């Protein structure tokens, strides 16, 4: 049985902020994916960035002072 | 030579770089979706490209954070956001007598609501004296709103100098760069520009319906939006988001236009603003030299060629501007613009109101052959008068 991957998502104030962050994080070569914001986390109709739990610190550091983010949540798809 | 010569680039630049059309075609054929709304891959891709357009604009204007670029449909809409969003009754604002109606009409409308307005008279050549601006500043002066270059005479305003004056007096500085974005260097930080209104459809080589406003950090807290609506963000709230750019960007944007604008700005960056400027001003200089030799032509000059953009206003003695442009179009295939150019105050300043002038505005794709042909045409029109 393969190990279960544990994901988190980071939410931003707008799609512009999200896609700006996507570009910066991709430049840092951190594996991420832009996905629709999961309904159970927020009723916002936008998108957020999903990443593996172990990259959280790296992501926070990369975004610091460059793109403001709203919040980070655990997210595990069924 | 083709049978059309286009000398109306100050109204809309044409033709455009092929990259502009290719980008718009790519959006139309392969993407099609709303940026910043739905979460599917096409919507996300559209959002990425809209962001890339902001990034190209942030690069060309030296704004730093690309999210400080707010999109609007043209410089006029951007100036309306700046003027109606910022100024309040009881405030004092300063502008010049060389302004386009895109600045003058919103300011006059605010004046009717209690704004105090000083219009600084410029010289017959359209020059603004920085000392006159300093003298006009009062305790309640909120902003100086100034064109970067006149759309009538091409005269370039001393933007960096006025920017320094504004900053020293803690007055906000708003620049109308409709005629200069893409053809003169603009660095908002070095020039102390707090608000920069630009359009996409002139020297930035984008399509009509694109433009925007750079808003300096923190000013979004005091500038009210002029429209409110859906932004794809904070959808659970019925109040407008308070962050930039969403605060000022309600409703689905002109995505296809913004694809084109991004490609246009990147083509300007690739060619280099200085290279474009040199080419255009070379054509203007050549044309001015040609009409100087014709005593029947009155040229409304702005002093030294280094102090103007490639816009030239002139008249033939004893002939109305509209008659001349009609002959230029019908007989010679030369497209240009006559009249007041939406800038009655500028024409009063250079004493061409209400008749106006004929305006040739040269672009990157014009050639010396076209300028020579137009000089011959003017010469023939004079001799057959």
Short mmCIF file of C-alpha atoms in Angstrom, two decimals:
data_model
loop_
_atom_site.label_atom_id
_atom_site.label_comp_id
_atom_site.label_asym_id
_atom_site.label_seq_id
_atom_site.Cartn_x
_atom_site.Cartn_y
_atom_site.Cartn_z
CA UNK A 1 0.00 0.00 0.00
CA UNK A 2 1.37 3.40 -0.94
CA UNK A 3 1.80 6.09 1.68
CA UNK A 4 -1.12 8.59 1.89
CA UNK A 5 -0.11 12.05 0.68
CA UNK A 6 -1.14 14.80 3.07
CA UNK A 7 -2.13 18.07 1.42
CA UNK A 8 -2.75 21.61 2.58
CA UNK A 9 -4.16 24.59 0.71
CA UNK A 10 -3.24 28.27 0.89
CA UNK A 11 -6.00 30.81 0.22
CA UNK A 12 -5.38 34.31 -1.13
CA UNK A 13 -7.47 37.47 -1.30
CA UNK A 14 -8.04 37.25 -5.05
CA UNK A 15 -7.30 35.17 -8.11
CA UNK A 16 -4.71 37.77 -9.16
CA UNK A 17 -2.87 37.17 -5.87
CA UNK A 18 -3.22 33.39 -6.25
CA UNK A 19 -1.75 33.33 -9.75
CA UNK A 20 1.02 35.73 -8.75
CA UNK A 21 1.90 33.28 -5.94
CA UNK A 22 1.70 30.34 -8.36
CA UNK A 23 4.31 31.98 -10.55
CA UNK A 24 6.66 32.71 -7.63
CA UNK A 25 6.32 29.21 -6.16
CA UNK A 26 6.90 27.55 -9.53
CA UNK A 27 10.04 29.63 -9.90
CA UNK A 28 11.16 28.22 -6.52
CA UNK A 29 10.44 24.74 -7.96
CA UNK A 30 7.98 23.86 -5.18
CA UNK A 31 5.41 21.31 -6.46
CA UNK A 32 1.96 22.95 -6.28
CA UNK A 33 -1.37 22.94 -8.08
CA UNK A 34 -3.99 25.65 -8.51
CA UNK A 35 -7.41 24.18 -7.65
CA UNK A 36 -10.90 25.57 -6.98
CA UNK A 37 -11.30 26.51 -3.31
CA UNK A 38 -12.87 23.47 -1.57
CA UNK A 39 -16.42 24.32 -0.52
CA UNK A 40 -15.92 23.05 3.07
CA UNK A 41 -13.06 25.53 3.57
CA UNK A 42 -14.61 28.67 2.07
CA UNK A 43 -17.67 29.67 0.06
CA UNK A 44 -15.45 31.88 -2.10
CA UNK A 45 -15.81 31.17 -5.81
CA UNK A 46 -12.11 31.52 -6.55
CA UNK A 47 -9.07 29.27 -6.66
CA UNK A 48 -6.34 28.38 -4.17
CA UNK A 49 -2.98 26.60 -4.18
CA UNK A 50 -2.67 22.97 -3.02
CA UNK A 51 0.67 21.66 -1.78
CA UNK A 52 2.14 18.76 0.19
CA UNK A 53 2.18 19.31 3.94
CA UNK A 54 5.97 19.01 4.13
CA UNK A 55 6.37 22.09 1.89
CA UNK A 56 4.44 24.44 4.16
CA UNK A 57 7.43 26.19 5.67
CA UNK A 58 9.08 26.59 2.28
CA UNK A 59 5.90 28.11 0.87
CA UNK A 60 5.41 30.55 3.73
CA UNK A 61 8.99 31.68 3.35
CA UNK A 62 8.70 32.11 -0.42
CA UNK A 63 5.56 34.22 -0.11
CA UNK A 64 6.70 36.38 2.78
CA UNK A 65 6.81 40.05 1.80
CA UNK A 66 5.90 39.20 -1.79
CA UNK A 67 2.28 38.05 -1.90
CA UNK A 68 -0.07 38.41 1.08
CA UNK A 69 -2.15 35.32 1.74
CA UNK A 70 -5.36 34.84 3.65
CA UNK A 71 -4.98 31.49 5.40
CA UNK A 72 -3.65 27.92 5.22
CA UNK A 73 -5.86 24.86 5.78
CA UNK A 74 -5.50 21.10 5.81
CA UNK A 75 -6.99 19.50 2.75
CA UNK A 76 -7.25 15.83 2.04
CA UNK A 77 -9.17 14.73 -1.00
CA UNK A 78 -11.30 11.63 -0.67
CA UNK B 1 3.54 52.56 -51.52
CA UNK B 2 0.16 51.26 -50.38
CA UNK B 3 -2.75 53.61 -50.98
CA UNK B 4 -3.31 54.30 -47.28
CA UNK B 5 -0.96 56.40 -45.17
CA UNK B 6 -1.92 56.34 -41.52
CA UNK B 7 -0.86 59.45 -39.59
CA UNK B 8 -3.43 59.20 -36.78
CA UNK B 9 -1.45 57.22 -34.24
CA UNK B 10 -2.21 59.70 -31.44
CA UNK B 11 -5.85 58.62 -31.71
CA UNK B 12 -5.25 54.88 -32.16
CA UNK B 13 -1.96 53.29 -33.22
CA UNK B 14 -2.22 51.24 -36.39
CA UNK B 15 -1.14 48.79 -37.62
CA UNK B 16 -0.33 46.71 -34.53
CA UNK B 17 2.53 44.23 -34.07
CA UNK B 18 1.52 40.78 -35.36
CA UNK B 19 2.05 39.44 -31.81
CA UNK B 20 -0.93 41.48 -30.60
CA UNK B 21 -3.29 39.78 -33.04
CA UNK B 22 -1.74 36.34 -32.46
CA UNK B 23 -2.31 36.61 -28.71
CA UNK B 24 -5.93 37.67 -29.22
CA UNK B 25 -6.46 34.82 -31.67
CA UNK B 26 -4.97 32.35 -29.18
CA UNK B 27 -7.43 33.51 -26.54
CA UNK B 28 -10.36 33.42 -28.95
CA UNK B 29 -9.59 29.97 -30.37
CA UNK B 30 -8.10 28.08 -27.43
CA UNK B 31 -9.08 29.73 -24.13
CA UNK B 32 -12.32 31.72 -24.25
CA UNK B 33 -13.06 31.59 -20.49
CA UNK B 34 -13.46 34.18 -17.70
CA UNK B 35 -10.26 34.91 -15.79
CA UNK B 36 -10.46 34.84 -12.02
CA UNK B 37 -13.89 33.29 -11.82
CA UNK B 38 -14.40 29.55 -12.33
CA UNK B 39 -11.67 27.17 -11.21
CA UNK B 40 -11.26 25.09 -14.36
CA UNK B 41 -8.06 25.03 -16.36
CA UNK B 42 -9.20 27.45 -19.06
CA UNK B 43 -10.29 30.04 -16.50
CA UNK B 44 -6.99 29.63 -14.66
CA UNK B 45 -5.02 29.97 -17.89
CA UNK B 46 -6.93 33.16 -18.79
CA UNK B 47 -6.13 34.49 -15.30
CA UNK B 48 -2.43 33.70 -15.79
CA UNK B 49 -2.31 35.67 -19.02
CA UNK B 50 -4.13 38.66 -17.49
CA UNK B 51 -1.52 38.59 -14.72
CA UNK B 52 1.26 38.39 -17.32
CA UNK B 53 -0.15 41.59 -18.88
CA UNK B 54 -0.01 43.29 -15.46
CA UNK B 55 3.58 42.10 -15.11
CA UNK B 56 4.59 43.52 -18.50
CA UNK B 57 3.03 46.88 -17.54
CA UNK B 58 4.72 46.79 -14.11
CA UNK B 59 8.02 46.30 -15.93
CA UNK B 60 7.56 49.12 -18.43
CA UNK B 61 6.43 51.62 -15.73
CA UNK B 62 8.75 50.40 -12.95
CA UNK B 63 5.89 49.91 -10.49
CA UNK B 64 7.27 46.90 -8.64
CA UNK B 65 4.21 44.89 -7.53
CA UNK B 66 2.16 44.10 -10.69
CA UNK B 67 -1.05 43.92 -8.66
CA UNK B 68 -0.90 47.71 -8.32
CA UNK B 69 -1.96 47.95 -11.98
CA UNK B 70 -5.76 48.27 -12.18
CA UNK B 71 -7.31 47.62 -15.57
CA UNK B 72 -9.83 50.00 -17.13
CA UNK B 73 -11.20 50.37 -20.62
CA UNK B 74 -8.94 53.32 -21.50
CA UNK B 75 -7.06 56.28 -19.98
CA UNK B 76 -10.34 58.20 -19.68
CA UNK B 77 -11.87 55.58 -17.41
CA UNK B 78 -8.64 55.41 -15.40
CA UNK B 79 -8.65 59.20 -14.96
CA UNK B 80 -12.29 59.07 -13.86
CA UNK B 81 -11.36 56.52 -11.16
CA UNK B 82 -8.49 58.76 -10.03
CA UNK B 83 -10.38 62.07 -10.08
CA UNK B 84 -13.81 61.01 -8.79
CA UNK B 85 -12.33 58.43 -6.42
CA UNK B 86 -9.80 60.72 -4.80
CA UNK B 87 -11.11 64.28 -4.77
CA UNK B 88 -13.80 65.64 -2.47
CA UNK B 89 -15.71 68.94 -2.29
CA UNK B 90 -13.51 71.49 -0.51
CA UNK B 91 -10.30 69.97 -1.90
CA UNK B 92 -8.11 72.01 -4.22
CA UNK B 93 -6.65 70.50 -7.40
CA UNK B 94 -4.14 71.86 -9.90
CA UNK B 95 -3.97 71.09 -13.62
CA UNK B 96 -2.59 72.72 -16.78
CA UNK B 97 -4.27 74.54 -19.64
CA UNK B 98 -2.94 71.90 -22.07
CA UNK B 99 -5.17 69.08 -20.82
CA UNK B 100 -7.37 66.79 -22.85
CA UNK B 101 -11.06 66.66 -21.92
CA UNK B 102 -10.39 63.28 -20.30
CA UNK B 103 -8.83 65.31 -17.47
CA UNK B 104 -10.70 68.59 -17.87
CA UNK B 105 -14.27 67.29 -17.93
CA UNK B 106 -14.05 65.12 -14.77
CA UNK B 107 -12.31 68.04 -13.01
CA UNK B 108 -14.95 70.55 -14.16
CA UNK B 109 -17.68 68.14 -13.01
CA UNK B 110 -15.98 67.93 -9.60
CA UNK B 111 -15.73 71.74 -9.57
CA UNK B 112 -19.53 71.86 -9.84
CA UNK B 113 -19.63 69.69 -6.70
CA UNK B 114 -17.39 72.04 -4.72
CA UNK B 115 -13.83 71.23 -5.82
CA UNK B 116 -11.54 74.24 -6.04
CA UNK B 117 -9.64 74.04 -9.34
CA UNK B 118 -6.59 75.95 -10.59
CA UNK B 119 -5.83 75.63 -14.29
CA UNK B 120 -2.25 76.84 -14.78
CA UNK B 121 -1.94 78.76 -18.07
CA UNK B 122 0.82 77.41 -20.35
CA UNK B 123 2.83 79.43 -22.85
CA UNK B 124 1.90 79.82 -26.51
CA UNK B 125 4.17 76.83 -27.14
CA UNK B 126 2.27 74.80 -24.57
CA UNK B 127 5.03 74.94 -21.99
CA UNK B 128 4.23 74.69 -18.27
CA UNK B 129 6.33 76.62 -15.77
CA UNK B 130 7.04 74.60 -12.60
CA UNK B 131 7.23 77.88 -10.64
CA UNK B 132 3.60 78.60 -11.54
CA UNK B 133 2.64 75.19 -10.13
CA UNK B 134 4.50 75.85 -6.87
CA UNK B 135 2.78 79.24 -6.57
CA UNK B 136 -0.65 77.61 -6.96
CA UNK B 137 -0.21 75.09 -4.11
CA UNK B 138 -2.36 75.89 -1.06
CA UNK B 139 -3.12 74.30 2.29
CA UNK B 140 -6.05 72.31 0.85
CA UNK B 141 -4.31 71.23 -2.38
CA UNK B 142 -4.94 67.51 -2.70
CA UNK B 143 -3.57 66.67 -6.14
CA UNK B 144 -1.80 67.85 -9.26
CA UNK B 145 -3.24 66.22 -12.38
CA UNK B 146 -1.11 66.65 -15.46
CA UNK B 147 -0.76 65.28 -18.96
CA UNK B 148 2.65 63.82 -19.79
CA UNK B 149 2.49 65.21 -23.33
CA UNK B 150 -0.08 67.24 -25.24
CA UNK B 151 -2.15 65.41 -27.84
CA UNK B 152 -2.38 68.69 -29.79
CA UNK B 153 1.18 70.01 -30.07
CA UNK B 154 3.12 67.04 -28.72
CA UNK B 155 4.72 69.24 -26.01
CA UNK B 156 6.22 67.14 -23.20
CA UNK B 157 5.52 68.36 -19.66
CA UNK B 158 8.29 68.46 -17.01
CA UNK B 159 6.85 65.42 -15.23
CA UNK B 160 9.80 64.51 -13.00
CA UNK B 161 10.17 68.11 -11.87
CA UNK B 162 6.47 68.52 -11.07
CA UNK B 163 6.53 65.10 -9.36
CA UNK B 164 9.29 66.30 -7.04
CA UNK B 165 7.35 69.50 -6.29
CA UNK B 166 4.23 67.45 -5.49
CA UNK B 167 6.12 65.08 -3.20
CA UNK B 168 7.89 67.97 -1.41
CA UNK B 169 4.53 69.63 -0.75
CA UNK B 170 2.80 66.35 0.19
CA UNK B 171 0.38 66.69 -2.72
CA UNK B 172 -0.63 63.65 -4.79
CA UNK B 173 0.58 63.53 -8.39
CA UNK B 174 -1.60 61.99 -11.12
CA UNK B 175 -0.22 61.72 -14.66
CA UNK B 176 -2.19 61.21 -17.87
CA UNK B 177 0.15 59.09 -19.99
CA UNK B 178 -2.30 58.45 -22.83
CA UNK B 179 0.12 59.90 -25.40
CA UNK B 180 3.40 58.76 -23.86
CA UNK B 181 3.12 55.23 -22.41
CA UNK B 182 5.26 53.11 -24.74
CA UNK B 183 7.03 56.02 -26.43
CA UNK B 184 8.65 57.96 -23.57
CA UNK B 185 10.41 56.39 -20.58
CA UNK B 186 8.13 56.38 -17.53
CA UNK B 187 9.39 55.24 -14.13
CA UNK B 188 6.73 55.96 -11.52
CA UNK B 189 9.06 55.84 -8.53
CA UNK B 190 11.79 58.07 -9.96
CA UNK B 191 9.20 60.56 -11.24
CA UNK B 192 7.23 60.58 -7.93
CA UNK B 193 4.06 59.54 -9.76
CA UNK B 194 1.30 58.41 -7.38
CA UNK B 195 -1.32 57.67 -10.03
CA UNK B 196 -0.56 56.87 -13.66
CA UNK B 197 -3.41 56.63 -16.18
CA UNK B 198 -2.55 54.87 -19.44
CA UNK B 199 -4.33 53.50 -22.46
CA UNK B 200 -3.53 50.30 -24.32
CA UNK B 201 -4.59 51.32 -27.81
CA UNK B 202 -1.89 53.87 -28.60
CA UNK B 203 1.88 53.40 -28.22
CA UNK B 204 1.49 50.29 -26.02
CA UNK B 205 0.28 48.54 -29.20
CA UNK B 206 -2.80 46.90 -27.69
CA UNK B 207 -6.37 46.94 -28.95
CA UNK B 208 -9.02 49.57 -28.12
CA UNK B 209 -10.87 48.95 -24.88
CA UNK B 210 -7.73 48.36 -22.81
CA UNK B 211 -5.94 50.65 -20.38
CA UNK B 212 -5.56 51.18 -16.69
CA UNK B 213 -4.37 53.01 -13.63
CA UNK B 214 -1.26 52.46 -11.52
CA UNK B 215 -2.10 53.22 -7.88
CA UNK B 216 0.75 53.77 -5.43
CA UNK B 217 0.80 51.55 -2.36
CA UNK B 218 -1.64 52.69 0.33
CA UNK B 219 -3.70 54.97 -1.90
CA UNK B 220 -6.30 52.23 -2.39
CA UNK B 221 -7.34 53.03 1.19
CA UNK B 222 -8.47 56.54 0.19
CA UNK B 223 -9.55 56.16 -3.46
CA UNK B 224 -13.19 55.11 -3.77
CA UNK B 225 -14.20 52.79 -6.62
CA UNK B 226 -16.51 54.33 -9.22
CA UNK B 227 -18.13 50.96 -9.95
CA UNK B 228 -18.95 47.99 -7.75
CA UNK B 229 -19.88 44.42 -8.59
CA UNK B 230 -18.63 40.87 -8.97
CA UNK B 231 -14.89 40.34 -8.65
CA UNK B 232 -14.57 36.57 -8.17
CA UNK B 233 -13.17 37.28 -4.70
CA UNK B 234 -14.81 37.57 -1.25
CA UNK B 235 -17.99 36.29 -2.91
CA UNK B 236 -19.63 35.53 0.43
CA UNK B 237 -19.78 39.29 1.19
CA UNK B 238 -22.09 41.85 -0.37
CA UNK B 239 -19.60 44.68 0.21
CA UNK B 240 -16.94 45.52 -2.38
CA UNK B 241 -13.47 44.05 -1.57
CA UNK B 242 -11.11 46.68 -0.17
CA UNK B 243 -7.91 45.38 -1.76
CA UNK B 244 -6.25 46.17 -5.05
CA UNK B 245 -6.85 45.40 -7.92
CA UNK B 246 -10.30 43.86 -7.19
CA UNK B 247 -11.61 47.02 -5.48
CA UNK B 248 -11.60 48.78 -8.87
CA UNK B 249 -12.18 45.85 -11.25
CA UNK B 250 -15.81 44.78 -11.14
CA UNK B 251 -17.39 42.58 -13.77
CA UNK B 252 -15.80 40.36 -16.40
CA UNK B 253 -12.79 42.14 -17.90
CA UNK B 254 -11.87 42.60 -21.55
CA UNK B 255 -9.83 39.39 -21.48
CA UNK B 256 -9.23 39.15 -25.22
CA UNK B 257 -8.10 42.78 -25.21
CA UNK B 258 -5.78 42.17 -22.27
CA UNK B 259 -4.18 39.23 -24.13
CA UNK B 260 -3.51 41.66 -26.98
CA UNK B 261 -2.26 44.40 -24.66
CA UNK B 262 0.18 42.03 -22.96
CA UNK B 263 1.64 41.02 -26.31
CA UNK B 264 1.74 44.67 -27.40
CA UNK B 265 3.62 45.79 -24.27
CA UNK B 266 6.09 42.92 -24.61
CA UNK B 267 6.74 43.93 -28.22
CA UNK B 268 7.46 47.48 -27.00
CA UNK B 269 9.81 46.13 -24.32
CA UNK B 270 11.57 43.98 -26.95
CA UNK B 271 12.07 46.89 -29.33
CA UNK B 272 12.94 49.29 -26.55
CA UNK B 273 11.11 52.52 -25.74
CA UNK B 274 14.13 54.60 -26.74
CA UNK B 275 14.41 52.93 -30.14
CA UNK B 276 10.69 53.53 -30.81
CA UNK B 277 10.99 57.14 -29.64
CA UNK B 278 14.01 57.78 -31.90
CA UNK B 279 12.29 56.35 -34.93
CA UNK B 280 9.05 58.31 -34.42
CA UNK B 281 10.71 61.61 -33.55
CA UNK B 282 12.98 61.25 -36.60
CA UNK B 283 9.88 61.13 -38.80
CA UNK B 284 8.35 64.12 -37.00
CA UNK B 285 11.58 66.11 -37.40
CA UNK B 286 11.69 65.28 -41.10
CA UNK B 287 8.10 66.42 -41.54
CA UNK B 288 8.65 69.62 -39.53
CA UNK B 289 11.73 70.45 -41.63
CA UNK B 290 9.60 69.99 -44.75
CA UNK B 291 6.74 72.26 -43.69
CA UNK B 292 9.18 74.89 -42.37
CA UNK B 293 10.16 75.50 -46.00
CA UNK B 294 6.53 76.25 -46.92
CA UNK B 295 5.56 79.83 -46.04
CA UNK B 296 1.87 78.97 -46.46
CA UNK B 297 2.03 76.50 -43.57
CA UNK B 298 1.62 77.59 -39.95
CA UNK B 299 3.24 75.10 -37.58
CA UNK B 300 2.17 75.20 -33.91
CA UNK B 301 5.57 74.29 -32.57
CA UNK B 302 6.62 73.40 -29.07
CA UNK B 303 10.18 74.65 -29.07
CA UNK B 304 12.95 72.11 -29.24
CA UNK B 305 12.24 68.73 -30.91
CA UNK B 306 13.60 66.95 -27.81
CA UNK B 307 10.68 68.44 -25.86
CA UNK B 308 7.94 66.90 -27.97
CA UNK B 309 6.49 63.57 -29.06
CA UNK B 310 5.78 62.71 -32.71
CA UNK B 311 2.60 64.79 -32.88
CA UNK B 312 2.57 67.81 -35.19
CA UNK B 313 -0.23 70.41 -35.43
CA UNK B 314 -0.38 72.76 -38.41
CA UNK B 315 -2.68 74.68 -40.75
CA UNK B 316 -2.49 75.96 -44.30
CA UNK B 317 -3.22 79.69 -44.37
CA UNK B 318 -6.71 80.44 -45.65
CA UNK B 319 -7.89 76.82 -45.53
CA UNK B 320 -9.99 75.19 -42.81
CA UNK B 321 -8.51 72.12 -41.09
CA UNK B 322 -11.50 69.99 -42.05
CA UNK B 323 -11.21 70.91 -45.75
CA UNK B 324 -7.53 70.03 -45.70
CA UNK B 325 -8.02 66.65 -44.01
CA UNK B 326 -10.79 65.79 -46.47
CA UNK B 327 -8.47 66.45 -49.45
CA UNK B 328 -5.63 64.55 -47.76
CA UNK B 329 -7.94 61.55 -47.30
CA UNK B 330 -9.81 61.59 -50.63
CA UNK B 331 -7.01 62.59 -52.98
CA UNK B 332 -3.88 61.32 -51.25
CA UNK B 333 -5.04 58.52 -48.93
CA UNK B 334 -3.55 60.25 -45.89
CA UNK B 335 -5.45 59.59 -42.65
CA UNK B 336 -5.12 62.34 -40.04
CA UNK B 337 -7.28 64.35 -37.68
CA UNK B 338 -8.58 67.90 -37.81
CA UNK B 339 -10.36 70.11 -35.31
CA UNK B 340 -9.98 70.47 -31.55
CA UNK B 341 -8.75 66.95 -30.71
CA UNK B 342 -10.98 66.83 -27.58
CA UNK B 343 -8.72 69.48 -26.05
CA UNK B 344 -10.42 72.90 -26.30
CA UNK B 345 -8.30 74.35 -23.48
CA UNK B 346 -5.07 73.36 -25.26
CA UNK B 347 -6.30 75.01 -28.47
CA UNK B 348 -7.18 78.18 -26.53
CA UNK B 349 -3.64 78.13 -25.14
CA UNK B 350 -2.01 77.95 -28.57
CA UNK B 351 -4.66 80.37 -29.95
CA UNK B 352 -6.22 77.97 -32.44
CA UNK B 353 -9.66 77.86 -30.80
CA UNK B 354 -12.31 77.33 -32.17
CA UNK B 355 -10.97 76.52 -35.65
CA UNK B 356 -8.48 73.93 -34.52
CA UNK B 357 -5.59 72.44 -36.47
CA UNK B 358 -4.64 69.52 -38.68
CA UNK B 359 -2.72 66.94 -36.69
CA UNK B 360 -0.26 64.41 -38.05
CA UNK B 361 0.76 61.82 -35.47
CA UNK B 362 3.50 59.45 -36.54
CA UNK B 363 3.91 55.87 -35.41
CA UNK B 364 6.51 53.14 -35.39
CA UNK B 365 5.32 51.69 -38.70
CA UNK B 366 5.42 54.95 -40.68
CA UNK B 367 8.25 55.54 -43.14
CA UNK B 368 10.31 58.43 -44.51
CA UNK B 369 8.75 57.73 -47.93
CA UNK B 370 5.31 58.30 -46.46
CA UNK B 371 6.43 61.58 -44.89
CA UNK B 372 7.93 62.70 -48.22
CA UNK B 373 4.71 61.79 -50.03
CA UNK B 374 2.67 63.83 -47.50
CA UNK B 375 4.99 66.84 -47.93
CA UNK B 376 4.50 66.67 -51.70
CA UNK B 377 0.74 66.39 -51.17
CA UNK B 378 0.66 69.48 -48.94
CA UNK B 379 2.79 71.35 -51.45
CA UNK B 380 0.41 70.43 -54.30
CA UNK B 381 -2.65 71.41 -52.24
CA UNK B 382 -1.08 74.82 -51.54
CA UNK B 383 -0.26 75.48 -55.17
CA UNK B 384 -3.73 74.49 -56.40
CA UNK B 385 -5.50 76.61 -53.76
#
